[in-house]
Amino acid sequence: MVQSLRVRETTAQQIMRPRDQVVALWLDRPQVENLRIAQTNGHSRYPVCSGSLDQVVGLLLVREWLWQIHALGPEASFEPIMRPALKFALSTPIHTMIEKFRTARSHLAVVLDDKEALAGIVTFEDVLEEIVGDIRDETDIESGPIYDRTAHTITVSGSLTMR
């Protein structure tokens, strides 16, 4: 019950990845640079910007981009396959984010501050993890039996022996 009440009050600002941690691709940079960014960071989706992080012009799914590269070559612009960027205000509550992710059929959104500047990004997985707890998939790297530490909790592997 307490978890349910806490989740109900959670906003985009509380669960977003902040601006200084956002990795973006760029319309106004060479494709080879964008390929390097995508390869180095390994995300499946990226915001696409033009000029600055505050100018998010769309989202790119890497899977679709790779198909395009295969068909048209690495220098082909990804602009035609970009998707519209889903946008949330800092104060957007979690239940609204869930509904908008669902109706837009999107898994990545940009979070904008009061001046419409990029404050961060949030994924559908971030929202789900706020409700059900940590979701580990095949791309998550585990560095040992201790996965996460906060001021009040430690998340460990279920196979860790405790004494």
mmCIF file of C-alpha atoms in Angstrom:
data_model
loop_
_atom_site.group_PDB
_atom_site.id
_atom_site.type_symbol
_atom_site.label_atom_id
_atom_site.label_comp_id
_atom_site.label_asym_id
_atom_site.label_seq_id
_atom_site.Cartn_x
_atom_site.Cartn_y
_atom_site.Cartn_z
ATOM 1 C CA MET A 1 0.000 0.000 0.000
ATOM 2 C CA VAL A 2 2.795 2.430 0.914
ATOM 3 C CA GLN A 3 4.642 1.532 -2.327
ATOM 4 C CA SER A 4 1.446 2.217 -4.282
ATOM 5 C CA LEU A 5 1.039 5.647 -2.700
ATOM 6 C CA ARG A 6 4.701 6.510 -3.236
ATOM 7 C CA VAL A 7 4.546 5.509 -6.915
ATOM 8 C CA ARG A 8 1.403 7.560 -7.431
ATOM 9 C CA GLU A 9 3.314 10.700 -6.407
ATOM 10 C CA THR A 10 6.439 9.950 -8.494
ATOM 11 C CA THR A 11 7.199 12.396 -11.315
ATOM 12 C CA ALA A 12 9.382 12.371 -14.417
ATOM 13 C CA GLN A 13 11.936 14.549 -12.651
ATOM 14 C CA GLN A 14 12.441 11.918 -9.952
ATOM 15 C CA ILE A 15 13.196 8.999 -12.277
ATOM 16 C CA MET A 16 14.737 10.610 -15.370
ATOM 17 C CA ARG A 17 18.347 10.314 -16.474
ATOM 18 C CA PRO A 18 19.607 13.909 -16.103
ATOM 19 C CA ARG A 19 20.789 16.047 -19.016
ATOM 20 C CA ASP A 20 24.498 15.582 -18.252
ATOM 21 C CA GLN A 21 24.073 11.804 -18.700
ATOM 22 C CA VAL A 22 22.050 11.957 -21.932
ATOM 23 C CA VAL A 23 23.708 10.458 -25.000
ATOM 24 C CA ALA A 24 22.286 11.768 -28.278
ATOM 25 C CA LEU A 25 22.816 11.378 -32.000
ATOM 26 C CA TRP A 26 23.108 14.453 -34.204
ATOM 27 C CA LEU A 27 21.506 15.476 -37.492
ATOM 28 C CA ASP A 28 24.247 18.010 -38.151
ATOM 29 C CA ARG A 29 27.234 15.714 -37.630
ATOM 30 C CA PRO A 30 28.797 13.073 -39.904
ATOM 31 C CA GLN A 31 27.147 9.649 -39.835
ATOM 32 C CA VAL A 32 30.466 8.035 -38.940
ATOM 33 C CA GLU A 33 30.470 10.076 -35.713
ATOM 34 C CA ASN A 34 26.888 9.008 -34.939
ATOM 35 C CA LEU A 35 27.807 5.380 -35.616
ATOM 36 C CA ARG A 36 30.721 5.691 -33.201
ATOM 37 C CA ILE A 37 28.443 7.183 -30.521
ATOM 38 C CA ALA A 38 25.901 4.376 -30.942
ATOM 39 C CA GLN A 39 28.536 1.650 -30.954
ATOM 40 C CA THR A 40 30.338 3.035 -27.908
ATOM 41 C CA ASN A 41 27.199 3.459 -25.790
ATOM 42 C CA GLY A 42 25.193 0.453 -26.928
ATOM 43 C CA HIS A 43 21.684 1.829 -26.381
ATOM 44 C CA SER A 44 18.775 0.628 -28.503
ATOM 45 C CA ARG A 45 17.202 4.104 -28.809
ATOM 46 C CA TYR A 46 18.594 7.619 -28.958
ATOM 47 C CA PRO A 47 17.227 11.131 -28.981
ATOM 48 C CA VAL A 48 18.305 12.929 -32.162
ATOM 49 C CA CYS A 49 19.342 16.562 -31.775
ATOM 50 C CA SER A 50 20.243 19.393 -34.101
ATOM 51 C CA GLY A 51 22.682 22.023 -32.873
ATOM 52 C CA SER A 52 22.224 21.497 -29.132
ATOM 53 C CA LEU A 53 20.661 19.082 -26.661
ATOM 54 C CA ASP A 54 17.753 21.507 -26.346
ATOM 55 C CA GLN A 55 16.789 20.888 -29.981
ATOM 56 C CA VAL A 56 15.505 17.304 -29.888
ATOM 57 C CA VAL A 57 14.056 16.674 -33.343
ATOM 58 C CA GLY A 58 13.117 13.016 -32.959
ATOM 59 C CA LEU A 59 14.073 9.552 -31.748
ATOM 60 C CA LEU A 60 16.024 6.850 -33.548
ATOM 61 C CA LEU A 61 15.732 3.108 -33.054
ATOM 62 C CA VAL A 62 19.139 1.556 -33.696
ATOM 63 C CA ARG A 63 17.607 -1.652 -35.074
ATOM 64 C CA GLU A 64 15.837 0.298 -37.834
ATOM 65 C CA TRP A 65 18.961 2.359 -38.505
ATOM 66 C CA LEU A 66 21.059 -0.788 -38.966
ATOM 67 C CA TRP A 67 18.563 -2.091 -41.530
ATOM 68 C CA GLN A 68 18.786 1.238 -43.341
ATOM 69 C CA ILE A 69 22.596 1.130 -43.319
ATOM 70 C CA HIS A 70 22.469 -2.396 -44.741
ATOM 71 C CA ALA A 71 20.100 -1.306 -47.524
ATOM 72 C CA LEU A 72 21.439 2.164 -48.378
ATOM 73 C CA GLY A 73 24.970 2.343 -46.976
ATOM 74 C CA PRO A 74 26.468 4.028 -43.919
ATOM 75 C CA GLU A 75 26.259 7.586 -45.266
ATOM 76 C CA ALA A 76 22.465 7.580 -45.768
ATOM 77 C CA SER A 77 20.716 10.082 -43.505
ATOM 78 C CA PHE A 78 18.653 8.582 -40.702
ATOM 79 C CA GLU A 79 16.267 11.539 -40.774
ATOM 80 C CA PRO A 80 13.609 9.673 -42.832
ATOM 81 C CA ILE A 81 13.347 6.889 -40.251
ATOM 82 C CA MET A 82 13.297 9.068 -37.130
ATOM 83 C CA ARG A 83 10.220 8.885 -34.952
ATOM 84 C CA PRO A 84 8.554 11.795 -33.174
ATOM 85 C CA ALA A 85 9.930 12.484 -29.704
ATOM 86 C CA LEU A 86 7.543 11.873 -26.840
ATOM 87 C CA LYS A 87 7.851 14.805 -24.407
ATOM 88 C CA PHE A 88 7.107 15.055 -20.697
ATOM 89 C CA ALA A 89 7.252 17.995 -18.310
ATOM 90 C CA LEU A 90 9.310 17.584 -15.144
ATOM 91 C CA SER A 91 6.085 17.353 -13.141
ATOM 92 C CA THR A 92 4.445 14.625 -15.263
ATOM 93 C CA PRO A 93 3.154 11.930 -12.873
ATOM 94 C CA ILE A 94 4.007 8.286 -13.415
ATOM 95 C CA HIS A 95 0.452 7.231 -14.334
ATOM 96 C CA THR A 96 0.393 9.833 -17.127
ATOM 97 C CA MET A 97 3.794 8.658 -18.399
ATOM 98 C CA ILE A 98 2.556 5.064 -18.546
ATOM 99 C CA GLU A 99 -0.508 6.037 -20.562
ATOM 100 C CA LYS A 100 1.460 8.244 -22.973
ATOM 101 C CA PHE A 101 4.144 5.585 -23.503
ATOM 102 C CA ARG A 102 1.384 3.068 -24.216
ATOM 103 C CA THR A 103 -0.598 5.201 -26.651
ATOM 104 C CA ALA A 104 2.521 6.473 -28.464
ATOM 105 C CA ARG A 105 3.973 2.946 -28.586
ATOM 106 C CA SER A 106 7.299 4.448 -27.566
ATOM 107 C CA HIS A 107 9.897 3.433 -25.005
ATOM 108 C CA LEU A 108 11.896 6.667 -24.766
ATOM 109 C CA ALA A 109 10.795 10.208 -23.933
ATOM 110 C CA VAL A 110 12.530 13.510 -23.385
ATOM 111 C CA VAL A 111 11.840 15.462 -20.207
ATOM 112 C CA LEU A 112 11.652 19.232 -20.642
ATOM 113 C CA ASP A 113 11.958 21.969 -18.044
ATOM 114 C CA ASP A 114 9.727 25.050 -17.797
ATOM 115 C CA LYS A 115 11.694 26.781 -20.570
ATOM 116 C CA GLU A 116 11.314 23.770 -22.916
ATOM 117 C CA ALA A 117 15.021 22.942 -22.490
ATOM 118 C CA LEU A 118 16.077 19.310 -22.180
ATOM 119 C CA ALA A 119 16.209 18.317 -18.518
ATOM 120 C CA GLY A 120 16.744 14.599 -19.150
ATOM 121 C CA ILE A 121 15.296 11.445 -20.651
ATOM 122 C CA VAL A 122 13.100 8.709 -19.246
ATOM 123 C CA THR A 123 12.411 5.234 -20.584
ATOM 124 C CA PHE A 124 9.408 2.992 -20.233
ATOM 125 C CA GLU A 125 11.703 0.612 -18.345
ATOM 126 C CA ASP A 126 12.521 3.399 -15.842
ATOM 127 C CA VAL A 127 8.797 3.817 -15.203
ATOM 128 C CA LEU A 128 8.201 0.069 -14.823
ATOM 129 C CA GLU A 129 11.173 -0.280 -12.469
ATOM 130 C CA GLU A 130 9.694 2.420 -10.266
ATOM 131 C CA ILE A 131 6.615 0.215 -9.869
ATOM 132 C CA VAL A 132 7.983 -3.353 -9.797
ATOM 133 C CA GLY A 133 11.630 -2.877 -8.828
ATOM 134 C CA ASP A 134 14.836 -3.492 -10.759
ATOM 135 C CA ILE A 135 14.465 -5.241 -14.117
ATOM 136 C CA ARG A 136 17.619 -7.003 -15.282
ATOM 137 C CA ASP A 137 17.930 -8.076 -18.891
ATOM 138 C CA GLU A 138 20.638 -9.620 -21.052
ATOM 139 C CA THR A 139 22.350 -6.260 -21.618
ATOM 140 C CA ASP A 140 22.711 -5.372 -17.933
ATOM 141 C CA ILE A 141 26.226 -5.953 -16.662
ATOM 142 C CA GLU A 142 26.573 -7.368 -13.193
ATOM 143 C CA SER A 143 29.923 -6.630 -11.613
ATOM 144 C CA GLY A 144 29.553 -9.035 -8.731
ATOM 145 C CA PRO A 145 27.081 -10.206 -6.117
ATOM 146 C CA ILE A 146 26.260 -6.637 -4.996
ATOM 147 C CA TYR A 147 24.217 -4.833 -7.649
ATOM 148 C CA ASP A 148 23.149 -1.599 -6.013
ATOM 149 C CA ARG A 149 23.625 0.339 -2.784
ATOM 150 C CA THR A 150 21.658 3.281 -1.489
ATOM 151 C CA ALA A 151 21.541 4.950 1.903
ATOM 152 C CA HIS A 152 18.913 2.465 3.120
ATOM 153 C CA THR A 153 19.134 -0.645 0.914
ATOM 154 C CA ILE A 154 21.581 -3.039 -0.681
ATOM 155 C CA THR A 155 20.496 -5.161 -3.654
ATOM 156 C CA VAL A 156 22.448 -8.411 -3.936
ATOM 157 C CA SER A 157 22.398 -11.591 -5.969
ATOM 158 C CA GLY A 158 20.008 -14.240 -4.716
ATOM 159 C CA SER A 159 22.939 -16.677 -4.664
ATOM 160 C CA LEU A 160 24.987 -14.547 -2.228
ATOM 161 C CA THR A 161 25.700 -16.370 1.047
ATOM 162 C CA MET A 162 24.893 -14.161 4.040
ATOM 163 C CA ARG A 163 26.453 -14.785 7.478
#
